[in-house]
mmCIF file of C-alpha atoms and ligand atoms in Angstrom:
data_model
loop_
_atom_site.group_PDB
_atom_site.id
_atom_site.type_symbol
_atom_site.label_atom_id
_atom_site.label_comp_id
_atom_site.label_asym_id
_atom_site.label_seq_id
_atom_site.Cartn_x
_atom_site.Cartn_y
_atom_site.Cartn_z
ATOM 1 C CA UNK H 1 78.883 84.505 81.417
ATOM 2 C CA UNK H 2 78.764 87.499 83.822
ATOM 3 C CA UNK H 3 80.514 87.394 87.190
ATOM 4 C CA UNK H 4 79.041 90.109 89.361
ATOM 5 C CA UNK H 5 79.942 88.209 92.686
ATOM 6 C CA UNK H 6 83.502 89.686 93.184
ATOM 7 C CA UNK H 7 83.009 90.564 96.875
ATOM 8 C CA UNK H 8 82.334 86.984 97.520
ATOM 9 C CA UNK H 9 85.510 85.935 95.865
ATOM 10 C CA UNK H 10 87.380 86.719 92.724
ATOM 11 C CA UNK H 11 88.905 84.459 90.008
ATOM 12 C CA UNK H 12 92.578 83.624 90.695
ATOM 13 C CA UNK H 13 94.801 85.808 88.223
ATOM 14 C CA UNK H 14 96.438 83.550 85.598
ATOM 15 C CA UNK H 15 100.038 84.987 86.519
ATOM 16 C CA UNK H 16 99.280 84.638 90.040
ATOM 17 C CA UNK H 17 98.123 80.907 89.693
ATOM 18 C CA UNK H 18 101.264 80.529 87.638
ATOM 19 C CA UNK H 19 103.533 81.713 90.658
ATOM 20 C CA UNK H 20 101.584 79.698 92.920
ATOM 21 C CA UNK H 21 102.574 76.444 90.741
ATOM 22 C CA UNK H 22 106.139 77.620 90.144
ATOM 23 C CA UNK H 23 106.765 78.311 93.897
ATOM 24 C CA UNK H 24 105.159 74.830 94.896
ATOM 25 C CA UNK H 25 107.310 73.027 92.249
ATOM 26 C CA UNK H 26 110.837 74.866 92.815
ATOM 27 C CA UNK H 27 110.509 75.901 96.485
ATOM 28 C CA UNK H 28 109.797 72.960 98.291
ATOM 29 C CA UNK H 29 111.428 73.597 101.552
ATOM 30 C CA UNK H 30 109.984 74.468 104.918
ATOM 31 C CA UNK H 31 111.175 77.909 105.682
ATOM 32 C CA UNK H 32 112.100 76.723 109.112
ATOM 33 C CA UNK H 33 114.466 74.031 107.978
ATOM 34 C CA UNK H 34 118.004 74.742 108.437
ATOM 35 C CA UNK H 35 119.249 73.605 104.927
ATOM 36 C CA UNK H 36 119.637 75.543 101.733
ATOM 37 C CA UNK H 37 115.904 74.587 100.583
ATOM 38 C CA UNK H 38 114.726 76.024 103.787
ATOM 39 C CA UNK H 39 116.721 79.068 103.685
ATOM 40 C CA UNK H 40 115.464 79.611 99.836
ATOM 41 C CA UNK H 41 111.893 79.606 100.922
ATOM 42 C CA UNK H 42 112.573 81.868 104.048
ATOM 43 C CA UNK H 43 114.110 84.466 101.578
ATOM 44 C CA UNK H 44 111.112 84.365 99.315
ATOM 45 C CA UNK H 45 108.579 84.878 102.115
ATOM 46 C CA UNK H 46 110.780 87.573 103.347
ATOM 47 C CA UNK H 47 110.686 89.427 99.730
ATOM 48 C CA UNK H 48 107.025 88.833 99.537
ATOM 49 C CA UNK H 49 106.519 90.418 102.943
ATOM 50 C CA UNK H 50 108.608 93.466 101.926
ATOM 51 C CA UNK H 51 106.746 93.957 98.874
ATOM 52 C CA UNK H 52 103.501 94.066 100.491
ATOM 53 C CA UNK H 53 104.713 96.254 103.235
ATOM 54 C CA UNK H 54 106.303 98.891 100.707
ATOM 55 C CA UNK H 55 102.889 98.966 98.871
ATOM 56 C CA UNK H 56 101.119 99.773 102.118
ATOM 57 C CA UNK H 57 103.702 102.063 103.259
ATOM 58 C CA UNK H 58 104.517 100.010 106.457
ATOM 59 C CA UNK H 59 107.268 97.999 108.069
ATOM 60 C CA UNK H 60 107.785 94.391 106.848
ATOM 61 C CA UNK H 61 107.970 93.386 110.436
ATOM 62 C CA UNK H 62 104.425 94.816 110.861
ATOM 63 C CA UNK H 63 102.855 92.277 108.467
ATOM 64 C CA UNK H 64 101.818 88.778 109.333
ATOM 65 C CA UNK H 65 100.359 85.994 107.062
ATOM 66 C CA UNK H 66 97.204 84.210 108.291
ATOM 67 C CA UNK H 67 94.721 81.873 106.485
ATOM 68 C CA UNK H 68 92.247 84.624 105.367
ATOM 69 C CA UNK H 69 90.241 87.790 106.570
ATOM 70 C CA UNK H 70 88.376 85.742 108.920
ATOM 71 C CA UNK H 71 91.387 84.517 110.900
ATOM 72 C CA UNK H 72 93.049 88.069 110.812
ATOM 73 C CA UNK H 73 89.751 89.531 112.387
ATOM 74 C CA UNK H 74 89.676 86.686 114.972
ATOM 75 C CA UNK H 75 93.259 86.968 115.887
ATOM 76 C CA UNK H 76 92.978 90.749 116.468
ATOM 77 C CA UNK H 77 89.844 90.514 118.695
ATOM 78 C CA UNK H 78 90.540 87.336 120.516
ATOM 79 C CA UNK H 79 94.277 88.231 120.743
ATOM 80 C CA UNK H 80 93.509 91.542 122.366
ATOM 81 C CA UNK H 81 91.044 90.043 124.694
ATOM 82 C CA UNK H 82 93.577 87.589 126.066
ATOM 83 C CA UNK H 83 96.463 90.075 126.098
ATOM 84 C CA UNK H 84 94.435 93.084 127.573
ATOM 85 C CA UNK H 85 92.160 91.012 129.983
ATOM 86 C CA UNK H 86 93.932 92.457 132.918
ATOM 87 C CA UNK H 87 93.238 95.999 131.939
ATOM 88 C CA UNK H 88 89.633 95.879 130.705
ATOM 89 C CA UNK H 89 86.845 93.631 129.306
ATOM 90 C CA UNK H 90 84.882 95.960 127.029
ATOM 91 C CA UNK H 91 84.890 95.597 123.287
ATOM 92 C CA UNK H 92 83.222 97.908 120.784
ATOM 93 C CA UNK H 93 82.203 97.160 117.055
ATOM 94 C CA UNK H 94 79.775 98.575 114.812
ATOM 95 C CA UNK H 95 76.272 97.069 113.728
ATOM 96 C CA UNK H 96 77.637 96.750 110.027
ATOM 97 C CA UNK H 97 80.577 94.259 110.457
ATOM 98 C CA UNK H 98 81.201 91.112 108.953
ATOM 99 C CA UNK H 99 80.249 87.996 110.818
ATOM 100 C CA UNK H 100 83.942 87.277 111.431
ATOM 101 C CA UNK H 101 83.762 90.306 113.520
ATOM 102 C CA UNK H 102 80.126 89.986 114.929
ATOM 103 C CA UNK H 103 80.349 86.225 115.952
ATOM 104 C CA UNK H 104 83.805 86.549 117.383
ATOM 105 C CA UNK H 105 82.563 89.364 119.587
ATOM 106 C CA UNK H 106 79.515 87.277 120.490
ATOM 107 C CA UNK H 107 81.870 84.449 121.425
ATOM 108 C CA UNK H 108 83.818 86.690 123.571
ATOM 109 C CA UNK H 109 80.830 87.960 125.401
ATOM 110 C CA UNK H 110 79.834 84.273 126.129
ATOM 111 C CA UNK H 111 83.240 84.271 128.012
ATOM 112 C CA UNK H 112 82.476 87.324 130.060
ATOM 113 C CA UNK H 113 83.514 90.286 127.894
ATOM 114 C CA UNK H 114 80.986 93.127 127.503
ATOM 115 C CA UNK H 115 80.322 94.196 123.900
ATOM 116 C CA UNK H 116 78.759 97.481 122.654
ATOM 117 C CA UNK H 117 77.595 98.151 119.109
ATOM 118 C CA UNK H 118 77.926 101.523 117.404
ATOM 119 C CA UNK H 119 74.624 102.331 115.608
ATOM 120 C CA UNK H 120 74.660 103.434 112.025
ATOM 121 C CA UNK H 121 72.448 106.171 110.241
ATOM 122 C CA UNK H 122 70.016 105.183 107.778
ATOM 123 C CA UNK H 123 72.651 105.312 105.126
ATOM 124 C CA UNK H 124 74.743 102.831 106.968
ATOM 125 C CA UNK H 125 77.329 105.300 108.311
ATOM 126 C CA UNK H 126 78.943 104.628 111.699
ATOM 127 C CA UNK H 127 77.700 107.230 114.203
ATOM 128 C CA UNK H 128 80.995 108.555 115.390
ATOM 129 C CA UNK H 129 79.485 110.686 118.196
ATOM 130 C CA UNK H 130 77.833 107.479 119.605
ATOM 131 C CA UNK H 131 81.166 105.804 119.375
ATOM 132 C CA UNK H 132 82.745 108.332 121.731
ATOM 133 C CA UNK H 133 79.968 107.950 124.220
ATOM 134 C CA UNK H 134 80.413 104.225 124.348
ATOM 135 C CA UNK H 135 84.036 104.425 125.161
ATOM 136 C CA UNK H 136 84.791 103.870 128.880
ATOM 137 C CA UNK H 137 87.941 103.036 131.090
ATOM 138 C CA UNK H 138 87.574 99.353 130.528
ATOM 139 C CA UNK H 139 87.451 99.448 126.585
ATOM 140 C CA UNK H 140 90.219 97.583 125.170
ATOM 141 C CA UNK H 141 89.421 97.595 121.559
ATOM 142 C CA UNK H 142 87.356 99.196 118.731
ATOM 143 C CA UNK H 143 86.831 97.161 115.590
ATOM 144 C CA UNK H 144 85.240 98.706 112.489
ATOM 145 C CA UNK H 145 84.915 97.539 108.879
ATOM 146 C CA UNK H 146 86.256 100.022 106.174
ATOM 147 C CA UNK H 147 83.933 99.093 103.229
ATOM 148 C CA UNK H 148 80.857 97.106 104.353
ATOM 149 C CA UNK H 149 80.539 93.963 102.170
ATOM 150 C CA UNK H 150 76.687 93.669 101.967
ATOM 151 C CA UNK H 151 75.617 97.263 101.038
ATOM 152 C CA UNK H 152 79.086 98.919 100.003
ATOM 153 C CA UNK H 153 79.299 101.772 102.323
ATOM 154 C CA UNK H 154 82.659 103.386 103.090
ATOM 155 C CA UNK H 155 83.115 104.304 106.768
ATOM 156 C CA UNK H 156 84.433 107.295 108.338
ATOM 157 C CA UNK H 157 87.870 105.770 109.548
ATOM 158 C CA UNK H 158 89.515 109.173 109.671
ATOM 159 C CA UNK H 159 86.963 110.567 111.980
ATOM 160 C CA UNK H 160 86.971 107.601 114.056
ATOM 161 C CA UNK H 161 90.777 107.663 114.061
ATOM 162 C CA UNK H 162 90.647 111.204 115.391
ATOM 163 C CA UNK H 163 88.312 110.401 118.315
ATOM 164 C CA UNK H 164 90.370 107.480 119.238
ATOM 165 C CA UNK H 165 93.730 109.818 119.162
ATOM 166 C CA UNK H 166 92.239 110.664 122.645
ATOM 167 C CA UNK H 167 92.424 107.192 123.967
ATOM 168 C CA UNK H 168 95.844 105.790 122.858
ATOM 169 C CA UNK H 169 95.640 102.696 125.007
ATOM 170 C CA UNK H 170 92.597 101.277 123.161
ATOM 171 C CA UNK H 171 93.439 98.875 120.127
ATOM 172 C CA UNK H 172 91.893 100.181 116.876
ATOM 173 C CA UNK H 173 91.368 97.502 114.175
ATOM 174 C CA UNK H 174 90.187 97.932 110.731
ATOM 175 C CA UNK H 175 88.566 95.268 108.492
ATOM 176 C CA UNK H 176 89.944 96.348 105.133
ATOM 177 C CA UNK H 177 88.975 93.216 103.258
ATOM 178 C CA UNK H 178 86.656 95.104 100.866
ATOM 179 C CA UNK H 179 88.560 98.187 100.802
ATOM 180 C CA UNK H 180 92.267 97.413 100.011
ATOM 181 C CA UNK H 181 93.181 98.533 96.640
ATOM 182 C CA UNK H 182 89.479 99.760 95.916
ATOM 183 C CA UNK H 183 89.820 103.058 97.682
ATOM 184 C CA UNK H 184 93.104 105.125 98.418
ATOM 185 C CA UNK H 185 95.105 103.569 101.567
ATOM 186 C CA UNK H 186 95.420 106.818 102.858
ATOM 187 C CA UNK H 187 91.617 107.075 103.407
ATOM 188 C CA UNK H 188 91.814 104.222 106.053
ATOM 189 C CA UNK H 189 95.168 103.188 107.159
ATOM 190 C CA UNK H 190 95.553 106.407 109.320
ATOM 191 C CA UNK H 191 98.399 106.470 111.930
ATOM 192 C CA UNK H 192 95.931 105.814 114.636
ATOM 193 C CA UNK H 193 94.869 102.447 113.050
ATOM 194 C CA UNK H 194 96.785 99.579 114.923
ATOM 195 C CA UNK H 195 95.734 96.553 113.160
ATOM 196 C CA UNK H 196 94.141 95.932 109.553
ATOM 197 C CA UNK H 197 92.943 92.966 107.977
ATOM 198 C CA UNK H 198 93.163 91.778 104.330
ATOM 199 C CA UNK H 199 92.208 88.630 102.356
ATOM 200 C CA UNK H 200 93.824 87.376 99.182
ATOM 201 C CA UNK H 201 91.195 85.777 97.320
ATOM 202 C CA UNK H 202 89.343 89.060 97.272
ATOM 203 C CA UNK H 203 91.904 90.680 94.754
ATOM 204 C CA UNK H 204 92.795 87.718 92.646
ATOM 205 C CA UNK H 205 95.039 85.969 95.041
ATOM 206 C CA UNK H 206 94.616 82.440 96.078
ATOM 207 C CA UNK H 207 92.184 81.086 98.866
ATOM 208 C CA UNK H 208 93.201 80.598 102.173
ATOM 209 C CA UNK H 209 95.846 83.458 102.533
ATOM 210 C CA UNK H 210 95.278 86.524 104.637
ATOM 211 C CA UNK H 211 97.482 89.277 105.925
ATOM 212 C CA UNK H 212 97.475 91.097 109.264
ATOM 213 C CA UNK H 213 98.920 94.609 109.489
ATOM 214 C CA UNK H 214 100.017 94.692 113.387
ATOM 215 C CA UNK H 215 101.218 98.303 114.417
ATOM 216 C CA UNK H 216 104.941 97.834 115.857
ATOM 217 C CA UNK H 217 104.412 98.455 119.786
ATOM 218 C CA UNK H 218 100.916 97.048 120.016
ATOM 219 C CA UNK H 219 100.569 93.966 122.026
ATOM 220 C CA UNK H 220 98.508 90.978 120.749
ATOM 221 C CA UNK H 221 98.297 87.542 122.062
ATOM 222 C CA UNK H 222 99.015 84.639 119.453
ATOM 223 C CA UNK H 223 96.195 82.348 118.672
ATOM 224 C CA UNK H 224 98.140 79.509 117.000
ATOM 225 C CA UNK H 225 101.204 78.445 119.342
ATOM 226 C CA UNK H 226 103.497 75.812 118.369
ATOM 227 C CA UNK H 227 106.721 76.088 116.455
ATOM 228 C CA UNK H 228 107.069 79.601 116.436
ATOM 229 C CA UNK H 229 106.642 80.600 112.844
ATOM 230 C CA UNK H 230 105.838 84.329 112.031
ATOM 231 C CA UNK H 231 108.189 85.753 114.517
ATOM 232 C CA UNK H 232 106.537 83.523 117.150
ATOM 233 C CA UNK H 233 103.191 85.045 116.840
ATOM 234 C CA UNK H 234 101.642 82.559 114.485
ATOM 235 C CA UNK H 235 102.683 79.151 114.595
ATOM 236 C CA UNK H 236 102.105 76.746 111.543
ATOM 237 C CA UNK H 237 104.316 75.905 108.740
ATOM 238 C CA UNK H 238 104.211 78.979 106.209
ATOM 239 C CA UNK H 239 102.022 78.555 103.113
ATOM 240 C CA UNK H 240 104.945 79.824 100.986
ATOM 241 C CA UNK H 241 103.345 79.229 97.376
ATOM 242 C CA UNK H 242 100.032 81.089 98.800
ATOM 243 C CA UNK H 243 101.950 83.855 100.215
ATOM 244 C CA UNK H 244 104.348 84.408 97.407
ATOM 245 C CA UNK H 245 101.486 84.436 94.820
ATOM 246 C CA UNK H 246 99.550 86.604 97.038
ATOM 247 C CA UNK H 247 102.371 89.156 96.936
ATOM 248 C CA UNK H 248 101.984 89.135 93.337
ATOM 249 C CA UNK H 249 98.199 89.562 93.413
ATOM 250 C CA UNK H 250 98.860 92.561 95.842
ATOM 251 C CA UNK H 251 101.225 94.205 93.307
ATOM 252 C CA UNK H 252 98.713 93.648 90.537
ATOM 253 C CA UNK H 253 95.937 95.182 92.605
ATOM 254 C CA UNK H 254 97.927 98.370 92.971
ATOM 255 C CA UNK H 255 98.745 98.761 89.334
ATOM 256 C CA UNK H 256 96.491 101.639 87.967
ATOM 257 C CA UNK H 257 94.530 101.578 91.013
ATOM 258 C CA UNK H 258 92.976 104.912 90.199
ATOM 259 C CA UNK H 259 92.035 103.980 86.675
ATOM 260 C CA UNK H 260 90.493 100.714 87.981
ATOM 261 C CA UNK H 261 88.462 102.409 90.722
ATOM 262 C CA UNK H 262 87.179 105.004 88.057
ATOM 263 C CA UNK H 263 86.151 101.936 85.923
ATOM 264 C CA UNK H 264 84.262 100.178 88.611
ATOM 265 C CA UNK H 265 82.608 103.280 89.661
ATOM 266 C CA UNK H 266 81.375 104.075 86.155
ATOM 267 C CA UNK H 267 79.918 100.643 85.526
ATOM 268 C CA UNK H 268 78.365 100.697 89.380
ATOM 269 C CA UNK H 269 76.853 103.986 88.782
ATOM 270 C CA UNK H 270 75.485 102.971 85.142
ATOM 271 C CA UNK H 271 73.743 100.049 86.961
ATOM 272 C CA UNK H 272 72.526 102.069 89.696
ATOM 273 C CA UNK H 273 70.978 104.924 87.609
ATOM 274 C CA UNK H 274 69.407 102.585 85.015
ATOM 275 C CA UNK H 275 68.050 99.951 87.632
ATOM 276 C CA UNK H 276 66.605 102.833 89.607
ATOM 277 C CA UNK H 277 64.436 103.923 86.743
ATOM 278 C CA UNK H 278 62.554 100.354 86.976
ATOM 279 C CA UNK H 279 59.484 101.136 88.916
ATOM 280 C CA UNK H 280 59.798 98.248 91.346
ATOM 281 C CA UNK H 281 63.266 98.533 92.078
ATOM 282 C CA UNK H 282 64.446 99.629 95.570
ATOM 283 C CA UNK H 283 68.106 100.986 96.142
ATOM 284 C CA UNK H 284 69.638 99.994 99.374
ATOM 285 C CA UNK H 285 73.219 101.369 98.700
ATOM 286 C CA UNK H 286 73.863 105.027 99.710
ATOM 287 C CA UNK H 287 73.043 107.793 97.455
ATOM 288 C CA UNK H 288 75.760 109.989 98.698
ATOM 289 C CA UNK H 289 78.831 109.580 96.340
ATOM 290 C CA UNK H 290 81.375 110.063 99.109
ATOM 291 C CA UNK H 291 80.357 107.103 100.894
ATOM 292 C CA UNK H 292 79.610 104.792 97.949
ATOM 293 C CA UNK H 293 81.992 101.759 97.449
ATOM 294 C CA UNK H 294 83.200 101.782 93.858
ATOM 295 C CA UNK H 295 82.426 97.945 93.248
ATOM 296 C CA UNK H 296 79.320 97.235 95.493
ATOM 297 C CA UNK H 297 75.558 97.872 94.690
ATOM 298 C CA UNK H 298 72.659 96.561 96.733
ATOM 299 C CA UNK H 299 68.997 96.800 95.554
ATOM 300 C CA UNK H 300 66.055 94.770 95.400
ATOM 301 C CA UNK H 301 62.854 94.299 93.333
ATOM 302 C CA UNK H 302 59.956 94.852 95.524
ATOM 303 C CA UNK H 303 57.912 91.659 96.271
ATOM 304 C CA UNK H 304 60.758 89.355 95.009
ATOM 305 C CA UNK H 305 62.871 87.742 97.307
ATOM 306 C CA UNK H 306 66.670 88.004 96.665
ATOM 307 C CA UNK H 307 67.307 84.379 96.373
ATOM 308 C CA UNK H 308 64.701 84.079 93.661
ATOM 309 C CA UNK H 309 66.246 87.003 91.706
ATOM 310 C CA UNK H 310 69.764 85.456 92.324
ATOM 311 C CA UNK H 311 68.578 82.192 90.765
ATOM 312 C CA UNK H 312 66.479 83.807 87.930
ATOM 313 C CA UNK H 313 69.802 85.694 87.088
ATOM 314 C CA UNK H 314 71.855 82.524 87.316
ATOM 315 C CA UNK H 315 69.546 81.051 84.584
ATOM 316 C CA UNK H 316 70.718 83.609 82.234
ATOM 317 C CA UNK H 317 74.312 82.939 83.094
ATOM 318 C CA UNK H 318 74.645 86.056 85.505
ATOM 319 C CA UNK H 319 76.248 85.594 88.860
ATOM 320 C CA UNK H 320 75.387 87.732 91.876
ATOM 321 C CA UNK H 321 74.726 87.368 95.521
ATOM 322 C CA UNK H 322 72.064 87.846 97.936
ATOM 323 C CA UNK H 323 74.122 90.523 100.064
ATOM 324 C CA UNK H 324 76.995 88.798 101.619
ATOM 325 C CA UNK H 325 77.888 84.980 100.560
ATOM 326 C CA UNK H 326 77.847 84.016 104.164
ATOM 327 C CA UNK H 327 74.096 85.154 104.887
ATOM 328 C CA UNK H 328 73.035 83.786 101.502
ATOM 329 C CA UNK H 329 73.253 79.988 102.350
ATOM 330 C CA UNK H 330 71.565 80.420 105.576
ATOM 331 C CA UNK H 331 68.758 82.417 103.883
ATOM 332 C CA UNK H 332 69.376 85.221 106.454
ATOM 333 C CA UNK H 333 68.449 88.751 105.446
ATOM 334 C CA UNK H 334 71.143 91.209 105.430
ATOM 335 C CA UNK H 335 72.210 92.209 108.969
ATOM 336 C CA UNK H 336 73.544 95.523 107.474
ATOM 337 C CA UNK H 337 70.044 96.527 106.035
ATOM 338 C CA UNK H 338 68.467 95.631 109.530
ATOM 339 C CA UNK H 339 71.125 97.823 111.083
ATOM 340 C CA UNK H 340 70.161 100.594 108.638
ATOM 341 C CA UNK H 341 66.393 100.211 109.825
ATOM 342 C CA UNK H 342 65.357 98.804 106.437
ATOM 343 C CA UNK H 343 62.184 96.766 107.217
ATOM 344 C CA UNK H 344 62.654 92.873 107.062
ATOM 345 C CA UNK H 345 60.357 92.475 104.056
ATOM 346 C CA UNK H 346 62.018 94.898 101.956
ATOM 347 C CA UNK H 347 65.692 93.746 103.096
ATOM 348 C CA UNK H 348 64.530 90.087 102.029
ATOM 349 C CA UNK H 349 64.517 91.278 98.483
ATOM 350 C CA UNK H 350 68.201 92.476 98.424
ATOM 351 C CA UNK H 351 70.612 91.386 95.960
ATOM 352 C CA UNK H 352 74.330 92.490 95.832
ATOM 353 C CA UNK H 353 76.061 93.180 92.577
ATOM 354 C CA UNK H 354 79.986 93.357 93.079
ATOM 355 C CA UNK H 355 82.366 94.249 90.556
ATOM 356 C CA UNK H 356 86.033 94.268 89.845
ATOM 357 C CA UNK H 357 88.170 96.058 87.149
ATOM 358 C CA UNK H 358 87.695 93.439 84.677
ATOM 359 C CA UNK H 359 83.901 93.921 84.356
ATOM 360 C CA UNK H 360 82.694 96.081 81.537
ATOM 361 C CA UNK H 361 79.896 98.439 80.498
ATOM 362 C CA UNK H 362 78.713 95.893 77.975
ATOM 363 C CA UNK H 363 78.360 93.353 80.717
ATOM 364 C CA UNK H 364 76.304 96.092 82.757
ATOM 365 C CA UNK H 365 74.034 96.437 79.650
ATOM 366 C CA UNK H 366 73.366 92.894 79.428
ATOM 367 C CA UNK H 367 72.735 92.558 83.097
ATOM 368 C CA UNK H 368 70.238 95.638 82.647
ATOM 369 C CA UNK H 369 68.428 94.046 79.787
ATOM 370 C CA UNK H 370 67.931 90.893 81.603
ATOM 371 C CA UNK H 371 66.986 92.577 85.039
ATOM 372 C CA UNK H 372 64.163 94.460 83.123
ATOM 373 C CA UNK H 373 62.909 91.300 81.534
ATOM 374 C CA UNK H 374 62.759 89.702 85.007
ATOM 375 C CA UNK H 375 61.346 92.790 86.666
ATOM 376 C CA UNK H 376 58.569 92.764 84.169
ATOM 377 C CA UNK H 377 57.952 89.310 84.376
ATOM 378 C CA UNK H 378 57.675 89.418 88.239
ATOM 379 C CA UNK H 379 55.309 92.322 87.859
ATOM 380 C CA UNK H 380 53.056 90.399 85.754
ATOM 381 C CA UNK H 381 53.069 87.322 87.964
ATOM 382 C CA UNK H 382 52.417 89.355 91.213
ATOM 383 C CA UNK H 383 49.641 91.337 89.332
HETATM 384 C C1 PLP S 1 84.502 92.704 105.189
HETATM 385 C C2 PLP S 1 85.067 91.317 105.275
HETATM 386 N N1 PLP S 1 85.769 90.885 106.138
HETATM 387 C C3 PLP S 1 86.220 89.692 106.246
HETATM 388 C C4 PLP S 1 85.893 88.516 105.515
HETATM 389 C C5 PLP S 1 86.310 87.311 105.430
HETATM 390 O O1 PLP S 1 87.298 87.130 104.656
HETATM 391 P P1 PLP S 1 87.729 85.573 104.320
HETATM 392 O O2 PLP S 1 86.671 85.011 103.325
HETATM 393 O O3 PLP S 1 89.160 85.601 103.823
HETATM 394 O O4 PLP S 1 87.887 84.809 105.595
HETATM 395 C C6 PLP S 1 85.059 89.093 104.479
HETATM 396 C C7 PLP S 1 84.687 88.035 103.303
HETATM 397 O O5 PLP S 1 83.630 88.153 102.764
HETATM 398 C C8 PLP S 1 84.547 90.368 104.012
HETATM 399 O O6 PLP S 1 83.805 90.796 102.928
#
């Protein structure tokens, strides 16, 4: 089997699973309980938070655990909307965001907020000068993705941060779900970033654990109110085994991160260069190296719908997606490709290969052999 769908989710690491199991068995207390078992669980949570904070170079008080990237993104947008409503009602997102941002913005729009969308270039890069023109006195938040999940474009977070430095009262949120550990943290966790979202299942952690970086001093309303967990910012009993094992996955993610990035890039580029030689292949991922995510490649075979290719590859035990996992099932073509101006007929052919450090060049070779066979077969059928 070849698993090239790591941007949808990754397999849990064996040692992470072991940590999950051990923590579930040994630390049964509720961290809020007054007794020893509660205290032990609380200490473990604190250590996990500290480990992740050290890795990111932030304070442990600036990290909050959530249920995933979607919740982190919802929290920042909705929490800002609630908190800053007296000061303004204008929200800015880009046209290449994950649905957990676009759909949340739509919901807020239906509640009376105004949403502006920053356009992207043909390569899918956010137009920073257009962003500046959209900012107004009522703007309360700007939210941009770091690495787009469908096509794999690295966004100019440093440039956006520079623009936003002139507007210190606007919250700046980055969705770093596809970026953390894949490209250097310093490329996107700038001093201007107020909030950043992460999701453990994207880096061999368990499902259902997210992390939110929340810069000290910024104000955000809680979405989950109740028992006052997470410093009274997110109520619900903490997912101790999930959090502790996610902290381990986080540490592993950063071990030899440079080497892993190089390895993924090598495989990605090998597939891109060779697939591009097939006459009917159309590349959608950017050609410019500096904006290519190391682990994502998006392309299509002319005249073949993405889902047909996904299933044909699956028959050969190769697993990829049609762009994002969310749009795949709904049979929607990629919203990112649409934003990049790719005609619908072409966008419908798109598939996404997404790698992690465990993939090998041998898998890439095998993938290319099968892809060529399918390419030629479809060419014959289509005449
Ligand atoms: C960029 C991006 N943001 C947010 C999410 C949502 O993360 P989760 O599945 O943890 O809710 C994803 C998941 O694919 C993503 O790729």
